[in-house]
mmCIF file of C-alpha atoms in Angstrom:
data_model
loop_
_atom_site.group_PDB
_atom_site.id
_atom_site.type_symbol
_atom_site.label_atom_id
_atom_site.label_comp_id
_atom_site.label_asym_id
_atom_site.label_seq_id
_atom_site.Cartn_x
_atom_site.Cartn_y
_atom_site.Cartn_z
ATOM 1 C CA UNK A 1 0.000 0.000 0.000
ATOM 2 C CA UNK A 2 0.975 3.676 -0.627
ATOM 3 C CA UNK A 3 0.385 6.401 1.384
ATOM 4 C CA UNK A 4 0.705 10.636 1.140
ATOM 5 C CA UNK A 5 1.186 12.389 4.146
ATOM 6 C CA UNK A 6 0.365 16.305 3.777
ATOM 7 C CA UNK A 7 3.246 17.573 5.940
ATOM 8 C CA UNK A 8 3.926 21.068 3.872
ATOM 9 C CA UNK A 9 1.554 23.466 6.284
ATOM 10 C CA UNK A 10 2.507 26.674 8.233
ATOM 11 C CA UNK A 11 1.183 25.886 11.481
ATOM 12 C CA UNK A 12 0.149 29.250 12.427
ATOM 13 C CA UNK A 13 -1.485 28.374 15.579
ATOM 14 C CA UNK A 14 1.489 26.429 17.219
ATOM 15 C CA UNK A 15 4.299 28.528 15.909
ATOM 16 C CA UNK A 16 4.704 30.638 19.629
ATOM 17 C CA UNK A 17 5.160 26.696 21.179
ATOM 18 C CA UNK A 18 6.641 24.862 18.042
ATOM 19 C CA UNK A 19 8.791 27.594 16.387
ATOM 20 C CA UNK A 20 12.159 25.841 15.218
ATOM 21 C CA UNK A 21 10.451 22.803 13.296
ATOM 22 C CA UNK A 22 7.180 22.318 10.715
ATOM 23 C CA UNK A 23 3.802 21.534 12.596
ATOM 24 C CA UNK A 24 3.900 17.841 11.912
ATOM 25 C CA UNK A 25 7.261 17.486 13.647
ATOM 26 C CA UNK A 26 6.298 19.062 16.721
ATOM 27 C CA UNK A 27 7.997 16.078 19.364
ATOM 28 C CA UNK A 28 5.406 14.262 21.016
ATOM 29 C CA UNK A 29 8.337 13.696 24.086
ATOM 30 C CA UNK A 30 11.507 14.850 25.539
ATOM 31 C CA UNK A 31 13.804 12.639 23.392
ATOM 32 C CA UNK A 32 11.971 15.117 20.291
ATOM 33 C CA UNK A 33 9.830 12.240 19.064
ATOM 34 C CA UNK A 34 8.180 14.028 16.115
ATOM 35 C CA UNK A 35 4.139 13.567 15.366
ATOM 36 C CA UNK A 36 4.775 12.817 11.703
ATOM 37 C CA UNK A 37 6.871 9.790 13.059
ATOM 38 C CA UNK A 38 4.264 8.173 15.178
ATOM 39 C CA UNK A 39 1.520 8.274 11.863
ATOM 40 C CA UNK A 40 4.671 6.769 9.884
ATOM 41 C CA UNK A 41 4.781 3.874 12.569
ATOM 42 C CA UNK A 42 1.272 3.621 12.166
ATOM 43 C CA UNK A 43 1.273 2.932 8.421
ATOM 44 C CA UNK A 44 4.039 0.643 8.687
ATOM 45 C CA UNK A 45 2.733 -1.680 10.824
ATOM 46 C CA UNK A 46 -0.362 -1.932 8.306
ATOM 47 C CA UNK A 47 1.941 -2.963 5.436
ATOM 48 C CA UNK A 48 3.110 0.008 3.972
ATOM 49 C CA UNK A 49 5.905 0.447 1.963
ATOM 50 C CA UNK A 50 6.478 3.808 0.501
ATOM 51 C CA UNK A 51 5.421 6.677 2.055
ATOM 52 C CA UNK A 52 5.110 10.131 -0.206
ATOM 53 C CA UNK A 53 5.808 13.369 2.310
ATOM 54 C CA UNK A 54 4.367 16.234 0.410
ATOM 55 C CA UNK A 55 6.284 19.378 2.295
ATOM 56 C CA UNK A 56 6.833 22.882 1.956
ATOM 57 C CA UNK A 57 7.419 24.970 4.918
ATOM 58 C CA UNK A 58 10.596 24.064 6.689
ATOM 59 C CA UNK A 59 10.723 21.178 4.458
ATOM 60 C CA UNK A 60 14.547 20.208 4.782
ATOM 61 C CA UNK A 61 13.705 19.483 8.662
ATOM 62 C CA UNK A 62 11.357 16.344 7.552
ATOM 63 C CA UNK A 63 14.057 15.826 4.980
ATOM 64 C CA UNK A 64 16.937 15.145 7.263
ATOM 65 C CA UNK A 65 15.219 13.380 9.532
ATOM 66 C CA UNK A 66 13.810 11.046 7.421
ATOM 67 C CA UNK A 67 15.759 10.523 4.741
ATOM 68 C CA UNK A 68 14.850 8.028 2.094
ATOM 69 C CA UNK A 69 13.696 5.229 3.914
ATOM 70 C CA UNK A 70 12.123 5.012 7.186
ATOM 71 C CA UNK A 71 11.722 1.363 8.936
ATOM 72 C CA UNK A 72 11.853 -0.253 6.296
ATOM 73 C CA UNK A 73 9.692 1.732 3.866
ATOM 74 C CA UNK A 74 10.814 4.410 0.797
ATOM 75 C CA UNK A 75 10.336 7.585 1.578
ATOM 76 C CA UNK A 76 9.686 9.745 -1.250
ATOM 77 C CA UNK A 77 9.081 13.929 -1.019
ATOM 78 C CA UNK A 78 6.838 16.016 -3.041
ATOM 79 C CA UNK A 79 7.743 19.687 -2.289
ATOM 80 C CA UNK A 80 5.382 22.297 -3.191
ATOM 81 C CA UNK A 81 8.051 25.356 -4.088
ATOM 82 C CA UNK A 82 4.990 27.250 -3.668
ATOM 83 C CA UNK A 83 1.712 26.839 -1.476
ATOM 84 C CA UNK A 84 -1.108 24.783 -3.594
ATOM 85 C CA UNK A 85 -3.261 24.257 -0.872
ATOM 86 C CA UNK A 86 -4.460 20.868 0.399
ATOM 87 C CA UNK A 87 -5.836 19.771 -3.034
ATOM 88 C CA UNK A 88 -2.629 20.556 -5.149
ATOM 89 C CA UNK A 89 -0.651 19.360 -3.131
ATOM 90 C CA UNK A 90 -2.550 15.946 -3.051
ATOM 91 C CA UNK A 91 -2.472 16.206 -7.103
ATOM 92 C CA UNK A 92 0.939 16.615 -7.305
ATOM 93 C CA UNK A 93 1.619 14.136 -4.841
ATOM 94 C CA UNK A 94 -0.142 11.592 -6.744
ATOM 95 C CA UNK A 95 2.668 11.542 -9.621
ATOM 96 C CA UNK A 96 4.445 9.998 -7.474
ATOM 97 C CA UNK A 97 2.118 6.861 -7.002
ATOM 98 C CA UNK A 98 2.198 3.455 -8.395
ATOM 99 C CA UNK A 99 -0.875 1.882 -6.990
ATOM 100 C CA UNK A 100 -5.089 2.717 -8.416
ATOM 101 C CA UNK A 101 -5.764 3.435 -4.984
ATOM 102 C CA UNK A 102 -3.815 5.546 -2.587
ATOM 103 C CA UNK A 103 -4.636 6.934 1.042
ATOM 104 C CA UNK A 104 -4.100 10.577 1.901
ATOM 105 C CA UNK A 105 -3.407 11.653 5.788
ATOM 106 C CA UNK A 106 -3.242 14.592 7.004
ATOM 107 C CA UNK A 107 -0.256 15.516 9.231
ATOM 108 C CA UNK A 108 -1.307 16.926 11.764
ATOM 109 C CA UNK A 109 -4.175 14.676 12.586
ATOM 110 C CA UNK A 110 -4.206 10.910 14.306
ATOM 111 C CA UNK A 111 -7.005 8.414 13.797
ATOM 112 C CA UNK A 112 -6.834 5.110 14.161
ATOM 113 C CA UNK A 113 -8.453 3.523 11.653
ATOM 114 C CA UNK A 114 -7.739 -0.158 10.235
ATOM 115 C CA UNK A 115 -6.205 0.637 6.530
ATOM 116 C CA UNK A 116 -6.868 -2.882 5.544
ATOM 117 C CA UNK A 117 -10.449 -2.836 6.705
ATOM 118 C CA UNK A 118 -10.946 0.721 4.855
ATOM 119 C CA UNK A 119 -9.225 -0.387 2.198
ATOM 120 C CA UNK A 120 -11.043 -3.635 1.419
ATOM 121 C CA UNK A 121 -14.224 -1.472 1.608
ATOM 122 C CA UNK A 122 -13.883 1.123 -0.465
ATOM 123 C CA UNK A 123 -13.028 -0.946 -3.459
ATOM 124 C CA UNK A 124 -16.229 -2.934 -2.773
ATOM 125 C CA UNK A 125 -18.343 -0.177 -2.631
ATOM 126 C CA UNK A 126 -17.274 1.380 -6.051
ATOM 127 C CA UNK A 127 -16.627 4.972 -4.887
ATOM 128 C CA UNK A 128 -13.876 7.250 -5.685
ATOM 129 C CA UNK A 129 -12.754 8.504 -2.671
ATOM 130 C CA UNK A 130 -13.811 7.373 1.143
ATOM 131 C CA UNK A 131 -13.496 9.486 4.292
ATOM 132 C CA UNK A 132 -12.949 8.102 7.297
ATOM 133 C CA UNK A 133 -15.127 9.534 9.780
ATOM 134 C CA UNK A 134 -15.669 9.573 13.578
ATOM 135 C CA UNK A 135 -19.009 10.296 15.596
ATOM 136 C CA UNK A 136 -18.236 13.196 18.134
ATOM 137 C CA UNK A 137 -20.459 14.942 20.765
ATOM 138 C CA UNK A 138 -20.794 18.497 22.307
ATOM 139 C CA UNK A 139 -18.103 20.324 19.465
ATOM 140 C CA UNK A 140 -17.594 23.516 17.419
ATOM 141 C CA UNK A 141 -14.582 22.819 16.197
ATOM 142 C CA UNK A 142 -14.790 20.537 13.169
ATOM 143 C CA UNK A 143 -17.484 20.652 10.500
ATOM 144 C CA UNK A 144 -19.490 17.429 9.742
ATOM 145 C CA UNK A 145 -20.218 15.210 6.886
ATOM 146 C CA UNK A 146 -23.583 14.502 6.195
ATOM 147 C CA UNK A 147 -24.329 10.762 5.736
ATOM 148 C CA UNK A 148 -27.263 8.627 3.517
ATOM 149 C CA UNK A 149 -26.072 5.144 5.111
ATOM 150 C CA UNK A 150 -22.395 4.820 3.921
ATOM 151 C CA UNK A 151 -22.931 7.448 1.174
ATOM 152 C CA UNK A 152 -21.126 11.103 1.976
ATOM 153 C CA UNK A 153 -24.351 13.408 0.993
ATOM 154 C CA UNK A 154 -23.270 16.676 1.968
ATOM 155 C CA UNK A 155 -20.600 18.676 4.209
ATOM 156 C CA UNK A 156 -21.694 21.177 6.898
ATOM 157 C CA UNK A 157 -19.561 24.317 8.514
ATOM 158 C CA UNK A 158 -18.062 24.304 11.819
ATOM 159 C CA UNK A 159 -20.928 25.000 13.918
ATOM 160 C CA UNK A 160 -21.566 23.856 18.062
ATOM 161 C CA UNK A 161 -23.530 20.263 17.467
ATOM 162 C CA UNK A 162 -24.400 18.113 20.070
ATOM 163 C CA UNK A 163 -23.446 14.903 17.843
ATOM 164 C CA UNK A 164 -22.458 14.612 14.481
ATOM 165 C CA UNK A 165 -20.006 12.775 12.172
ATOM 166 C CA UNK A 166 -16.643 14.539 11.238
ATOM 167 C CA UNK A 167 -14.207 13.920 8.711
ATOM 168 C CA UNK A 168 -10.965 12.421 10.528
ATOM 169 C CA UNK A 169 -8.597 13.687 7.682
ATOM 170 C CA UNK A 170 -7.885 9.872 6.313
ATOM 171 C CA UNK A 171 -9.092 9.557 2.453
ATOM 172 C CA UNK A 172 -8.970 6.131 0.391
ATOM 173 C CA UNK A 173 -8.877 7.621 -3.254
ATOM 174 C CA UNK A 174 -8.429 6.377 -7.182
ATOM 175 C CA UNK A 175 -5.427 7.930 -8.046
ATOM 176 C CA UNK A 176 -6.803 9.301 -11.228
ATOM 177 C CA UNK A 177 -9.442 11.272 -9.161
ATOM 178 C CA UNK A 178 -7.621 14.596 -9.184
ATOM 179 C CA UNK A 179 -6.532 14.525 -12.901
ATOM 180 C CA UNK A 180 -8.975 17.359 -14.381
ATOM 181 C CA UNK A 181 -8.771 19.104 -11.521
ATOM 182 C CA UNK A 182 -6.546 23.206 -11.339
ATOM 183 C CA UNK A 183 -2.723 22.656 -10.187
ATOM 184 C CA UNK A 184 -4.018 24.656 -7.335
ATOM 185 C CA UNK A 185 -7.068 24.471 -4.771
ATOM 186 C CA UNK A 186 -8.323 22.942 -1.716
ATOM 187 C CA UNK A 187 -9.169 19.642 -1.407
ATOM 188 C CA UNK A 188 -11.924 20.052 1.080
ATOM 189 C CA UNK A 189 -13.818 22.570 -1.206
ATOM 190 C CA UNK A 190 -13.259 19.895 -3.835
ATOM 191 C CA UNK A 191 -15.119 17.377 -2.319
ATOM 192 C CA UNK A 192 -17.898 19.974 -0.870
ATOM 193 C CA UNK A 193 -18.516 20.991 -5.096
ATOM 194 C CA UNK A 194 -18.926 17.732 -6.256
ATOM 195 C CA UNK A 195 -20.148 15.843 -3.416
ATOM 196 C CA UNK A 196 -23.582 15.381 -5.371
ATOM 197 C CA UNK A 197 -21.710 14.314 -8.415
ATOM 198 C CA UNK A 198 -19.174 12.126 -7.382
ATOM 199 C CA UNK A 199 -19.662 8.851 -5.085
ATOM 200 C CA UNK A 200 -17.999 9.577 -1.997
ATOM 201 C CA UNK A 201 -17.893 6.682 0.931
ATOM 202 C CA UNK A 202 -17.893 6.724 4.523
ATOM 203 C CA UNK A 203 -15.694 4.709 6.888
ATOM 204 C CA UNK A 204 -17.228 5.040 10.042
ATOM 205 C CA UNK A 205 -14.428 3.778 13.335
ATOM 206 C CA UNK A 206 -14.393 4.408 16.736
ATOM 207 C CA UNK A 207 -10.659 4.751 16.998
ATOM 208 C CA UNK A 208 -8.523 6.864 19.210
ATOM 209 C CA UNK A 209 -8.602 10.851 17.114
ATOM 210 C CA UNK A 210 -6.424 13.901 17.789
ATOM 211 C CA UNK A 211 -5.729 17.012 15.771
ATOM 212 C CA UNK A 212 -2.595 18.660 17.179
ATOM 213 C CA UNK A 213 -3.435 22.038 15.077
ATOM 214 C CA UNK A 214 -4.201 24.429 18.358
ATOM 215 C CA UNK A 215 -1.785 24.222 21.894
ATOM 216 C CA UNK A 216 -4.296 22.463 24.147
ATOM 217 C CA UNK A 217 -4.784 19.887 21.605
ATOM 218 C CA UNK A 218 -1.180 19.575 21.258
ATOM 219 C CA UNK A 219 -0.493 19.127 25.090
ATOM 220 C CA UNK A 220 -3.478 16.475 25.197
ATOM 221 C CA UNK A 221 -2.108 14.397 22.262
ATOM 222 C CA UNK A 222 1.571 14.822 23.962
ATOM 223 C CA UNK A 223 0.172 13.287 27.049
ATOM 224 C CA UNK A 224 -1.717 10.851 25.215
ATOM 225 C CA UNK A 225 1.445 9.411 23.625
ATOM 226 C CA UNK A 226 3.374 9.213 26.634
ATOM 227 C CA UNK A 227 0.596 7.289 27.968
ATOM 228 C CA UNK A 228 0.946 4.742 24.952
ATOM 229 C CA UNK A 229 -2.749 5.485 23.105
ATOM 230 C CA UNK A 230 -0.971 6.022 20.005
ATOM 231 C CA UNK A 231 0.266 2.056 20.126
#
C-alpha cells in the first residue's frame, strides 16, 4: 500500500510553542519524538511500503530526519516550491504513485483507523474517494459530513452540534481522481462541489482521534502518547 502524508503546512497556531520545526514534527516527548513519526509507525505496521511526504514549509527538517527510507519503507518527497493548498498538493503528490488506490493523511491529525479494513471497503463499494469519519459529541470545532447510510451526501460548517459525524482527515482515493482538476485548490472545497456528483464513501471507526493544530490539543495528544494510546 501507498500512502501521502500532507506535511507542507505553516502551522500558524502552534508557531509561539513549536517555532524551530514544521507543525507535523512538533515532538510528542523529551527525546523530540516528532508527530509525523508516530503516523509513519502507524502505516508501517499496516503494510506500507512507501510513504510520499508532500512538504513545503521548513521542508529540509522532515528531509533530514527522514531521509529516504524510514523502517523499512521508501520515503519519497513532493515539495510544493509554492503553497497549492491541500488539493494541489494531493495532485501533485499523486505523480508519485504506483498503486489505483492511494490513502491521503493529514499531518497533523491521528485516527486510528484499520487501513486494511478501509481499504477492502472502499473498493467494494465502487466509490472514488472514502473518508474516514468519527461520531463526536458536544463540538464547534470541526465541521461534519452529512451521511445517507455509507454514502457522503453533503458537508456542513463548523458549527456547536451536540453529535455529528466529522471527517478524521484519512481519504482512500483512485489515483486518477484529481486529474482534471486546477494545479491549485483545496481539497476540502473539492469534495464539498462535487459531493452530489461524485460517489464519496464513509468509513465510520471508533478509533482513538487527535488534531494537534491548536496548543491544548497539542499538550493532550503529547500526554496521550506518553501514555501509549498512540500504540
Amino acid at each position: 500500500m501507498e500512502a501521502i502524508i500532507l506535511a507542507g503546512g505553516f502551522g500558524t497556531r502552534l508557531k509561539h510553542i513549536v517555532a524551530d520545526v514544521p507543525k507535523p514534527m512538533a515532538p510528542m516527548d523529551d527525546a523530540q519524538t516528532p508527530f509525523l513519526s508516530v503516523l509513519m509507525d502507524k502505516l508501517i505496521r499496516y503494510g506500507f511500503k512507501k510513504i510520499i511526504l508532500s512538504t513545503g514549509y521548513m521542508h529540509d527538517k522532515i528531509e533530514g530526519y527522514f531521509g529516504d527510507s524510514y523502517h523499512g519503507a521508501r520515503v519519497i518527497y513532493s515539495e510544493e516550491k509554492t503553497p497549492l493548498l491541500t488539493g494541489g498538493a494531493i495532485k501533485k503528490a499523486i505523480s508519485c504513485c504506483e498503486e489505483e488506490n492511494v490513502f491521503v493523511l493529514n499531518g497533523d491529525t491521528f485516527f486510528d483507523v484499520d487501513f486494511a479494513q478501509m481499504k477492502r471497503e472502499f473498493e467494494e463499494c465502487g466509490a472514488v474517494i472514502s473518508i474516514a469519519v468519527k461520531q463526536m459529541k458536544d463540538f464547534d470545532r470541526y465541521g461534519t459530513v452529512v451521511l445517507e447510510g455509507k454514502r457522503v451526501c453533503a458537508f456542513r460548517e463548523k458549527q456547536h452540534q451536540l453529535s455529528g459525524w466529522i471527517n478524521g482527515g484519512v481519504y482512500c482515493l483512485r489515483k486518477d481522481l484529481l486529474s482534471a482538476a486546477e494545479d491549485k485548490f483545496s481539497f476540502e472545497q473539492y469534495l464539498e462541489s462535487h459531493v452530489q456528483r461524485l460517489k464519496i464513501a464513509s468509513y465510520t471507526s471508533d478509533g482513538f482521534f487527535i488534531d494537534i493544530g491548536i496548543p491544548d490539543d497539542y499538550f493532550f495528544a503529547r500526554k496521550k502518547y506518553q501514555d501509549g494510546c498512540f500504540a
